[in-house]
CSV table of C-alpha atoms and ligand atoms in Angstrom, one decimal:
chain,number,residue,atom,x,y,z
A,1,MET,CA,13.1,4.3,96.4
A,2,SER,CA,12.8,5.5,99.9
A,3,ASP,CA,13.6,9.1,100.9
A,4,ALA,CA,15.7,7.9,103.9
A,5,GLY,CA,19.3,9.1,103.5
A,6,LYS,CA,18.4,11.8,100.9
A,7,ILE,CA,19.6,15.3,101.8
A,8,GLN,CA,17.7,18.2,100.3
A,9,ALA,CA,18.9,21.8,99.6
A,10,PRO,CA,18.0,24.1,102.5
A,11,ARG,CA,14.7,26.0,102.5
A,12,GLY,CA,14.9,29.2,100.4
A,13,THR,CA,17.8,27.9,98.3
A,14,PHE,CA,17.7,26.2,94.9
A,15,ASP,CA,20.0,24.5,92.3
A,16,VAL,CA,20.6,26.3,89.1
A,17,LEU,CA,20.5,23.9,86.2
A,18,GLY,CA,19.2,23.2,82.7
A,19,GLU,CA,17.3,26.0,81.1
A,20,SER,CA,17.6,28.2,84.1
A,21,SER,CA,21.4,28.0,83.8
A,22,SER,CA,21.4,28.9,80.1
A,23,ALA,CA,19.0,31.8,80.7
A,24,ARG,CA,21.4,33.1,83.4
A,25,ALA,CA,24.3,32.8,80.9
A,26,THR,CA,22.3,35.0,78.5
A,27,LEU,CA,21.6,37.6,81.2
A,28,GLU,CA,25.2,37.6,82.2
A,29,ALA,CA,26.4,38.1,78.7
A,30,LYS,CA,23.9,41.0,78.1
A,31,ALA,CA,24.9,42.6,81.4
A,32,ARG,CA,28.5,42.4,80.5
A,33,SER,CA,28.0,43.9,77.1
A,34,ILE,CA,25.7,46.8,78.3
A,35,LEU,CA,27.8,47.6,81.4
A,36,GLU,CA,31.3,47.1,80.1
A,37,GLY,CA,30.3,49.1,77.0
A,38,ALA,CA,29.5,51.9,79.4
A,39,GLY,CA,32.8,51.7,81.2
A,40,TYR,CA,31.9,49.5,84.1
A,41,GLU,CA,34.5,46.8,85.2
A,42,ARG,CA,33.6,43.6,86.9
A,43,ILE,CA,34.4,43.1,90.6
A,44,GLU,CA,34.1,40.1,92.8
A,45,THR,CA,34.1,40.6,96.6
A,46,PRO,CA,34.3,37.8,99.2
A,47,ALA,CA,31.1,35.9,100.1
A,48,PHE,CA,31.6,36.9,103.7
A,49,GLU,CA,32.8,40.1,105.3
A,50,ALA,CA,33.3,41.4,108.8
A,51,THR,CA,29.9,41.8,110.4
A,52,GLU,CA,30.8,45.4,111.2
A,53,LEU,CA,30.8,46.3,107.5
A,54,PHE,CA,27.1,45.7,107.2
A,55,ALA,CA,26.2,47.0,110.7
A,56,ARG,CA,27.9,50.3,109.9
A,57,GLY,CA,27.3,50.4,106.2
A,58,VAL,CA,23.7,49.1,105.8
A,59,GLY,CA,22.5,50.6,109.1
A,60,ALA,CA,21.8,49.0,112.5
A,61,SER,CA,18.1,49.8,112.3
A,62,THR,CA,17.4,48.1,109.0
A,63,ASP,CA,15.5,44.8,108.6
A,64,ILE,CA,18.5,43.4,106.9
A,65,VAL,CA,20.8,44.0,109.9
A,66,GLN,CA,18.2,43.4,112.6
A,67,LYS,CA,16.8,40.1,111.4
A,68,GLU,CA,18.1,38.8,108.1
A,69,MET,CA,21.8,38.4,108.3
A,70,TYR,CA,23.6,35.0,108.4
A,71,THR,CA,26.2,35.9,111.0
A,72,PHE,CA,28.6,33.5,112.5
A,73,GLU,CA,31.8,33.4,114.5
A,74,ASP,CA,34.8,31.7,112.9
A,75,ALA,CA,37.2,29.5,114.8
A,76,SER,CA,39.2,32.5,115.9
A,77,GLY,CA,36.1,34.2,117.3
A,78,ARG,CA,35.7,36.9,114.6
A,79,SER,CA,32.1,37.8,113.7
A,80,LEU,CA,31.6,37.3,110.0
A,81,THR,CA,28.4,37.7,107.9
A,82,LEU,CA,27.5,36.2,104.5
A,83,ARG,CA,27.0,39.3,102.3
A,84,PRO,CA,23.3,40.4,102.3
A,85,GLU,CA,23.9,43.1,99.7
A,86,GLY,CA,26.7,44.3,97.4
A,87,THR,CA,27.1,48.1,97.9
A,88,ALA,CA,28.8,48.1,101.2
A,89,PRO,CA,31.4,45.4,100.1
A,90,VAL,CA,32.1,47.4,96.9
A,91,CYS,CA,32.7,50.6,98.9
A,92,ARG,CA,34.9,48.6,101.3
A,93,ALA,CA,36.9,47.5,98.3
A,94,TYR,CA,37.1,51.1,96.9
A,95,VAL,CA,38.6,52.2,100.2
A,96,GLU,CA,40.8,49.2,100.7
A,97,HIS,CA,42.4,49.5,97.3
A,98,GLY,CA,42.7,53.3,97.3
A,99,MET,CA,40.5,53.6,94.2
A,100,HIS,CA,39.9,57.3,94.9
A,101,LYS,CA,43.4,57.7,93.3
A,102,LEU,CA,42.1,56.3,90.0
A,103,ARG,CA,40.3,58.4,87.4
A,104,GLN,CA,36.8,59.1,88.7
A,105,PRO,CA,34.1,58.0,88.6
A,106,VAL,CA,35.2,54.4,89.2
A,107,ARG,CA,32.5,52.2,87.9
A,108,LEU,CA,32.1,48.6,89.0
A,109,TRP,CA,29.6,45.8,88.3
A,110,TYR,CA,29.0,42.5,89.9
A,111,LEU,CA,26.9,39.4,89.6
A,112,SER,CA,27.0,37.3,92.8
A,113,SER,CA,24.9,35.5,95.2
A,114,PHE,CA,23.6,37.1,98.4
A,115,PHE,CA,22.2,35.8,101.6
A,116,ARG,CA,19.2,37.0,103.7
A,117,TYR,CA,17.2,35.0,106.2
A,118,GLU,CA,13.8,36.0,104.8
A,119,ARG,CA,10.4,34.3,104.6
A,120,ALA,CA,11.0,32.1,101.6
A,121,GLN,CA,8.3,32.3,98.8
A,122,ALA,CA,8.1,32.6,95.1
A,123,GLY,CA,10.6,35.3,94.0
A,124,ARG,CA,12.1,35.6,97.6
A,125,TYR,CA,14.9,33.3,98.5
A,126,ARG,CA,17.5,33.0,101.2
A,127,GLN,CA,20.3,32.7,98.7
A,128,PHE,CA,19.6,34.7,95.7
A,129,TRP,CA,21.6,36.3,92.9
A,130,GLN,CA,21.9,40.0,92.2
A,131,LEU,CA,23.4,41.9,89.4
A,132,GLY,CA,24.6,45.3,90.5
A,133,ALA,CA,26.4,48.4,89.2
A,134,GLU,CA,28.1,51.1,91.3
A,135,ALA,CA,29.6,54.4,90.2
A,136,LEU,CA,31.8,56.1,92.8
A,137,GLY,CA,33.4,59.5,92.8
A,138,SER,CA,31.0,61.8,90.9
A,139,GLU,CA,27.9,63.6,92.1
A,140,ASP,CA,27.0,64.7,88.6
A,141,PRO,CA,23.3,64.1,88.0
A,142,ALA,CA,24.2,62.5,84.6
A,143,VAL,CA,25.8,59.6,86.6
A,144,ASP,CA,22.4,59.1,88.3
A,145,ALA,CA,20.6,59.2,85.0
A,146,GLU,CA,23.1,56.9,83.3
A,147,SER,CA,22.9,54.4,86.1
A,148,ILE,CA,19.1,54.2,85.9
A,149,CYS,CA,19.1,54.1,82.1
A,150,LEU,CA,21.5,51.2,82.1
A,151,LEU,CA,19.3,49.1,84.3
A,152,ALA,CA,16.2,50.0,82.2
A,153,ALA,CA,18.1,49.0,79.0
A,154,LEU,CA,19.1,45.7,80.5
A,155,LEU,CA,15.5,44.9,81.6
A,156,GLU,CA,14.3,45.8,78.1
A,157,GLU,CA,16.9,43.5,76.5
A,158,MET,CA,15.8,40.7,78.8
A,159,GLY,CA,12.2,41.2,77.7
A,160,VAL,CA,11.0,42.1,81.2
A,161,ALA,CA,7.4,43.1,80.7
A,162,SER,CA,5.4,46.1,82.1
A,163,VAL,CA,8.3,47.8,83.9
A,164,ARG,CA,7.6,50.9,86.0
A,165,LEU,CA,10.2,53.2,87.3
A,166,ARG,CA,9.5,55.1,90.6
A,167,LEU,CA,11.8,57.9,91.5
A,168,SER,CA,12.4,60.1,94.5
A,169,SER,CA,15.0,62.1,96.3
A,170,LEU,CA,15.8,61.5,100.0
A,171,GLY,CA,17.9,64.7,100.2
A,172,SER,CA,20.8,65.3,102.5
A,173,PRO,CA,21.2,63.6,105.9
A,174,ALA,CA,20.3,66.9,107.5
A,175,ALA,CA,17.0,67.3,105.6
A,176,ARG,CA,16.2,63.7,106.2
A,177,GLN,CA,16.7,64.2,110.0
A,178,ALA,CA,14.4,67.2,110.0
A,179,TYR,CA,11.8,65.3,108.1
A,180,ARG,CA,12.2,62.2,110.3
A,181,GLU,CA,11.4,64.3,113.4
A,182,GLN,CA,8.3,65.7,111.7
A,183,LEU,CA,7.2,62.2,110.6
A,184,GLN,CA,7.8,60.8,114.1
A,185,ARG,CA,5.6,63.6,115.5
A,186,HIS,CA,2.9,62.6,113.0
A,187,LEU,CA,3.1,58.9,113.8
A,188,HIS,CA,3.0,59.5,117.6
A,189,ALA,CA,-0.1,61.6,117.0
A,190,HIS,CA,-1.7,58.7,115.2
A,191,ALA,CA,-0.2,55.9,117.3
A,192,ASP,CA,-3.6,54.4,118.0
A,193,SER,CA,-4.4,53.6,114.4
A,194,LEU,CA,-0.9,52.2,113.6
A,195,SER,CA,0.0,48.5,113.3
A,196,GLU,CA,1.9,47.1,116.3
A,197,ASP,CA,5.0,46.7,114.1
A,198,VAL,CA,5.0,50.3,112.8
A,199,ARG,CA,4.3,51.7,116.3
A,200,SER,CA,7.2,49.8,117.8
A,201,ARG,CA,9.5,51.3,115.2
A,202,ILE,CA,8.5,54.9,115.3
A,203,ASP,CA,11.7,55.9,116.9
A,204,LEU,CA,14.0,53.5,115.2
A,205,ASN,CA,12.8,53.6,111.6
A,206,PRO,CA,9.7,55.8,111.0
A,207,LEU,CA,10.1,55.8,107.2
A,208,ARG,CA,9.1,52.2,107.0
A,209,ALA,CA,5.5,53.1,107.9
A,210,PHE,CA,5.1,54.0,104.2
A,211,ASP,CA,5.7,50.4,103.3
A,212,SER,CA,2.9,49.0,105.6
A,213,GLU,CA,-0.1,47.2,104.1
A,214,HIS,CA,-2.0,47.6,107.4
A,215,PRO,CA,-5.3,49.6,106.7
A,216,GLY,CA,-5.1,51.8,109.8
A,217,THR,CA,-1.4,52.7,109.1
A,218,ARG,CA,-2.2,53.4,105.5
A,219,ARG,CA,-5.0,55.8,106.5
A,220,ALA,CA,-2.6,57.6,108.9
A,221,MET,CA,0.0,57.9,106.2
A,222,GLU,CA,-2.3,59.7,103.8
A,223,THR,CA,-1.9,62.9,105.8
A,224,ALA,CA,1.8,62.3,106.7
A,225,PRO,CA,4.4,64.9,105.8
A,226,LEU,CA,6.3,64.1,102.7
A,227,LEU,CA,10.1,64.2,102.3
A,228,GLY,CA,9.9,66.1,99.1
A,229,ASP,CA,8.9,69.2,101.0
A,230,PHE,CA,12.0,69.1,103.2
A,231,LEU,CA,14.7,69.0,100.5
A,232,SER,CA,17.3,71.8,100.5
A,233,ALA,CA,17.7,74.0,97.5
A,234,GLU,CA,20.8,72.0,96.3
A,235,ASP,CA,19.0,68.7,96.7
A,236,THR,CA,15.9,70.0,94.8
A,237,GLU,CA,18.2,71.3,92.0
A,238,HIS,CA,20.1,68.0,91.8
A,239,PHE,CA,16.8,66.1,91.6
A,240,ALA,CA,15.5,68.4,88.9
A,241,GLU,CA,18.7,67.8,86.9
A,242,VAL,CA,18.4,64.0,87.2
A,243,ARG,CA,14.9,64.2,85.9
A,244,ALA,CA,15.9,66.5,83.1
A,245,ARG,CA,18.4,63.9,82.0
A,246,LEU,CA,15.9,61.0,82.2
A,247,ASP,CA,13.6,63.1,80.1
A,248,ALA,CA,16.4,63.7,77.6
A,249,ALA,CA,16.8,59.9,77.4
A,250,HIS,CA,13.0,59.5,77.0
A,251,LEU,CA,12.8,57.3,80.0
A,252,ALA,CA,9.4,57.5,81.7
A,253,TYR,CA,9.2,57.6,85.5
A,254,GLN,CA,6.8,58.3,88.3
A,255,ILE,CA,7.8,60.5,91.2
A,256,ASP,CA,7.0,58.9,94.4
A,257,HIS,CA,8.1,60.6,97.6
A,258,THR,CA,6.9,57.7,99.7
A,259,LEU,CA,9.5,55.5,98.1
A,260,VAL,CA,11.7,54.2,100.9
A,261,ARG,CA,14.4,51.7,100.4
A,262,GLY,CA,15.3,49.2,103.1
A,263,LEU,CA,18.8,50.5,103.5
A,264,ASP,CA,20.1,53.4,105.6
A,265,TYR,CA,22.9,54.7,103.4
A,266,TYR,CA,20.9,56.4,100.6
A,267,THR,CA,21.0,60.1,100.0
A,268,ARG,CA,19.4,62.2,97.2
A,269,THR,CA,18.3,60.0,94.3
A,270,VAL,CA,16.5,56.7,95.0
A,271,PHE,CA,14.6,54.6,92.5
A,272,GLU,CA,12.9,51.3,92.1
A,273,LEU,CA,11.9,49.3,89.0
A,274,THR,CA,8.9,47.0,89.3
A,275,SER,CA,7.3,44.7,86.9
A,276,ASP,CA,3.5,44.1,86.9
A,277,ALA,CA,4.3,40.7,85.4
A,278,LEU,CA,5.5,39.6,88.9
A,279,GLY,CA,3.1,38.9,91.8
A,280,ALA,CA,3.6,40.2,95.3
A,281,GLN,CA,7.3,40.4,94.9
A,282,SER,CA,7.2,43.0,92.2
A,283,GLY,CA,10.5,44.7,92.8
A,284,VAL,CA,13.0,43.8,90.0
A,285,GLY,CA,15.7,46.2,90.9
A,286,GLY,CA,16.4,49.4,92.7
A,287,GLY,CA,19.1,51.7,94.1
A,288,GLY,CA,20.2,55.2,94.7
A,289,ARG,CA,22.9,57.6,95.8
A,290,TYR,CA,24.9,57.0,98.9
A,291,ASP,CA,27.1,60.1,99.1
A,292,GLY,CA,28.2,59.4,102.7
A,293,LEU,CA,28.9,55.7,102.7
A,294,VAL,CA,32.5,55.6,101.6
A,295,GLN,CA,33.4,58.1,104.3
A,296,GLN,CA,31.4,56.2,106.8
A,297,LEU,CA,33.6,53.1,106.0
A,298,GLY,CA,36.8,55.1,106.6
A,299,GLY,CA,37.5,56.4,103.1
A,300,PRO,CA,37.7,60.0,101.9
A,301,PRO,CA,34.4,61.9,101.2
A,302,THR,CA,33.2,60.2,98.0
A,303,PRO,CA,29.8,60.4,96.3
A,304,GLY,CA,28.4,57.2,94.9
A,305,ILE,CA,25.3,55.8,93.2
A,306,GLY,CA,24.3,52.3,92.2
A,307,TRP,CA,21.6,49.7,91.9
A,308,ALA,CA,21.0,46.0,92.3
A,309,ALA,CA,18.6,43.8,90.4
A,310,GLY,CA,17.4,40.3,91.3
A,311,ILE,CA,18.4,37.7,88.7
A,312,GLU,CA,15.5,35.4,89.6
A,313,ARG,CA,13.0,38.2,89.3
A,314,ILE,CA,14.4,39.4,86.0
A,315,LEU,CA,14.1,35.8,84.7
A,316,LEU,CA,10.6,35.4,86.1
A,317,ALA,CA,9.4,38.6,84.6
A,318,GLY,CA,11.3,38.4,81.4
A,319,SER,CA,11.6,36.2,78.3
A,320,PRO,CA,15.3,35.8,77.9
A,321,PRO,CA,16.3,34.7,74.4
A,322,PRO,CA,17.7,31.1,74.8
A,323,ALA,CA,21.5,30.9,74.7
A,324,ALA,CA,22.7,28.9,71.7
A,325,PRO,CA,24.2,25.5,72.8
A,326,ALA,CA,27.9,25.3,72.4
A,327,PRO,CA,28.6,23.8,68.9
A,328,VAL,CA,30.3,20.4,68.7
A,329,ASP,CA,32.7,20.1,65.8
A,330,LEU,CA,33.6,16.5,66.3
A,331,PHE,CA,32.1,13.6,68.2
A,332,VAL,CA,34.4,10.6,68.7
A,333,ALA,CA,32.5,7.3,68.5
A,334,TYR,CA,33.9,3.8,68.4
A,335,GLU,CA,32.8,0.3,67.6
A,336,PRO,CA,32.0,-1.2,71.0
A,337,SER,CA,33.6,-4.4,69.9
A,338,HIS,CA,34.3,-6.0,66.6
A,339,ASP,CA,35.4,-9.3,65.3
A,340,GLY,CA,32.8,-11.3,67.3
A,341,ASP,CA,33.3,-11.1,71.0
A,342,ARG,CA,36.8,-9.9,71.1
A,343,PRO,CA,37.1,-6.4,72.5
A,344,LEU,CA,39.3,-3.8,70.6
A,345,GLU,CA,41.9,-3.8,73.3
A,346,ASP,CA,42.6,-5.0,76.7
A,347,ARG,CA,39.6,-3.3,78.3
A,348,PRO,CA,36.1,-4.1,79.4
A,349,ALA,CA,34.0,-3.9,76.2
A,350,HIS,CA,31.9,-1.0,77.4
A,351,HIS,CA,34.9,1.2,78.2
A,352,ALA,CA,36.1,3.7,75.5
A,353,PRO,CA,39.4,2.7,73.8
A,354,ALA,CA,42.5,4.8,74.5
A,355,GLY,CA,42.6,5.6,70.7
A,356,ALA,CA,39.3,7.5,71.0
A,357,PHE,CA,40.6,9.5,73.9
A,358,ALA,CA,43.8,10.3,71.9
A,359,LEU,CA,41.7,11.6,69.0
A,360,LEU,CA,39.6,13.7,71.4
A,361,THR,CA,42.6,15.4,72.9
A,362,GLU,CA,44.2,15.9,69.5
A,363,ALA,CA,41.0,17.5,68.2
A,364,ARG,CA,40.8,19.9,71.2
A,365,ALA,CA,44.5,20.8,70.9
A,366,ALA,CA,43.8,21.8,67.3
A,367,GLY,CA,41.1,24.2,68.5
A,368,LEU,CA,38.0,22.0,67.7
A,369,THR,CA,35.2,21.6,70.1
A,370,ALA,CA,35.0,17.8,70.6
A,371,GLN,CA,33.2,15.3,72.8
A,372,MET,CA,33.4,11.5,72.9
A,373,GLU,CA,31.3,8.5,73.9
A,374,LEU,CA,31.6,7.9,77.6
A,375,ALA,CA,28.6,5.7,78.5
A,376,GLY,CA,29.3,2.5,76.6
A,377,ARG,CA,26.3,2.9,74.2
A,378,SER,CA,25.8,0.8,71.1
A,379,LEU,CA,27.1,2.3,67.9
A,380,LYS,CA,23.5,3.2,67.0
A,381,GLY,CA,23.1,4.8,70.4
A,382,GLN,CA,26.3,6.8,69.9
A,383,LEU,CA,25.2,8.1,66.6
A,384,GLY,CA,21.8,9.1,68.0
A,385,PHE,CA,23.6,11.0,70.9
A,386,ALA,CA,26.0,12.8,68.5
A,387,ASN,CA,22.9,13.8,66.5
A,388,ALA,CA,21.2,15.1,69.6
A,389,LEU,CA,24.3,17.2,70.4
A,390,GLY,CA,24.2,18.7,66.9
A,391,ALA,CA,27.7,17.4,66.2
A,392,ARG,CA,29.0,18.4,62.8
A,393,TYR,CA,31.3,15.4,62.3
A,394,VAL,CA,31.4,12.0,63.8
A,395,ALA,CA,34.5,9.9,63.8
A,396,ILE,CA,33.8,6.1,64.3
A,397,LEU,CA,37.0,4.3,65.3
A,398,GLY,CA,37.5,0.8,64.2
A,399,THR,CA,40.5,-1.4,64.5
A,400,ASP,CA,42.4,-0.4,61.4
A,401,GLU,CA,40.5,2.5,60.0
A,402,THR,CA,38.3,5.3,61.0
A,403,VAL,CA,35.1,6.4,59.3
A,404,LEU,CA,34.4,10.1,59.3
A,405,LYS,CA,30.8,11.1,58.8
A,406,ASP,CA,29.7,14.6,57.9
A,407,MET,CA,26.4,14.9,59.7
A,408,LEU,CA,25.4,18.0,57.7
A,409,GLY,CA,26.0,16.8,54.2
A,410,GLY,CA,25.8,13.0,54.9
A,411,ALA,CA,29.2,12.3,53.2
A,412,GLN,CA,31.3,9.6,54.6
A,413,ASP,CA,35.1,8.9,54.3
A,414,THR,CA,37.3,6.1,55.4
A,415,LEU,CA,40.7,7.3,56.6
A,416,ALA,CA,43.5,6.7,59.1
A,417,ALA,CA,42.8,7.9,62.6
A,418,ASP,CA,45.7,10.5,62.5
A,419,ALA,CA,44.1,12.1,59.4
A,420,VAL,CA,40.7,12.8,61.1
A,421,VAL,CA,41.5,16.2,62.7
A,422,HIS,CA,43.0,17.6,59.5
A,423,ALA,CA,39.9,16.4,57.5
A,424,VAL,CA,37.5,18.1,60.0
A,425,LEU,CA,39.5,21.3,60.0
A,426,ARG,CA,39.5,21.3,56.2
A,427,GLY,CA,35.7,20.5,56.1
A,428,LEU,CA,34.9,23.3,58.5
A,429,ARG,CA,36.9,25.9,56.5
A,430,THR,CA,34.8,25.1,53.4
A,431,LEU,CA,31.5,25.9,55.1
B,1,AMP,P1,17.6,45.3,97.6
B,1,AMP,O1,19.0,45.0,97.8
B,1,AMP,O2,16.7,44.8,98.8
B,1,AMP,O3,17.3,46.7,97.1
B,1,AMP,O4,17.1,44.3,96.4
B,1,AMP,C1,17.3,44.6,95.1
B,1,AMP,C2,16.7,43.6,94.2
B,1,AMP,O5,17.2,42.3,94.6
B,1,AMP,C3,15.2,43.4,94.5
B,1,AMP,O6,14.5,44.3,93.6
B,1,AMP,C4,14.9,42.0,94.1
B,1,AMP,O7,14.8,41.9,92.7
B,1,AMP,C5,16.1,41.3,94.5
B,1,AMP,N1,16.0,40.6,95.8
B,1,AMP,C6,16.1,41.2,97.0
B,1,AMP,N2,15.9,40.3,98.0
B,1,AMP,C7,15.7,39.1,97.4
B,1,AMP,C8,15.4,37.8,97.8
B,1,AMP,N3,15.3,37.5,99.1
B,1,AMP,N4,15.1,36.8,96.9
B,1,AMP,C9,15.2,37.1,95.6
B,1,AMP,N5,15.5,38.4,95.1
B,1,AMP,C10,15.7,39.4,96.0
């Protein structure tokens, strides 16, 4: 067949099907049980938001806002952006719905797709899925530790191998500003050895220099001032309390003051979980505190902390237990034709009879899981299909009577079509 006329999914996007779809269902079920068990409620925000939300919330100098957003004007001329991340939308919803009036902290989780115009490669896509959890309204270090522990627990449940937790504190905006100036001074002094990219962003985003792989930049960063030395007494104390709680939970971590996250809103605790099982894209999830974000979006001063983890990365690095296929209590088969060439009813011989459909709907209404033959297979083919589905019972409709086969025990009964559902219900109860 020629490729002419075929349309493919855009670069950096993919279809979710088959095993991948069932692995995702397992992950979603585990996330729900872990997070809802800890008091988090599910939230869904719109796929697109006012561009201003991300410009203001994520930060105008970040890579995301500068180069990665899918931004468009709608027919009325408003600038909208496909969400590139989940925290700013959740904070927008918190403000919009007056959630500060609820009991604090308000804890919300999401599993949604996000959009970034990035260089597509294994583990890095343009539409990808993130699972995230946000706790708003408490600055207690126990909330930080709880948030991190929940992500670690989820990764463990999903069998993600060789996970490492890196932890740091970015301190208050004031401490960060003082540090930023010192760092800029250092970078200017070493400008000659820096990569072009880092040099051009000394004023806009000096912290990103720590992320660079460029050898000259890396050398220059070895003697760079570290944020840890600039924290206020309160921030240092908060960070110590977070660590003490992680220790109490026996969760191992490495302190890494060069940890910078690609978003501007973080304050105090930041963390990242990586897996050595992944290649270059080793980040599985990460997050941190954003104590100023809600206020920045027009809400009351509200502390917050959260994380996001990439679904594709979790599945790449993990070994999710396969989800059990949905059981089929009854498969409705029929004799394609009988009595020589005469079809059962007034219908093409390969179309299922109305009686089969009636039995299917009757079975479902009675609470059974049921499927029927829809592809005009031979009776042998229908039985093979029912077997592949793992159907417990198969009803074979004939003209006057119906045969009900117990696929588990092999027993076979002949009965009237309207007695089938009752017989299956009775059979299942005796299991
Ligand atoms: P971030 O919001 O950038 O902190 O990303 C959090 C997590 O989402 C990362 O650790 C990755 O697991 C995942 N992630 C971020 N960007 C992408 C992408 N373009 N493709 C796939 N996963 C991603």
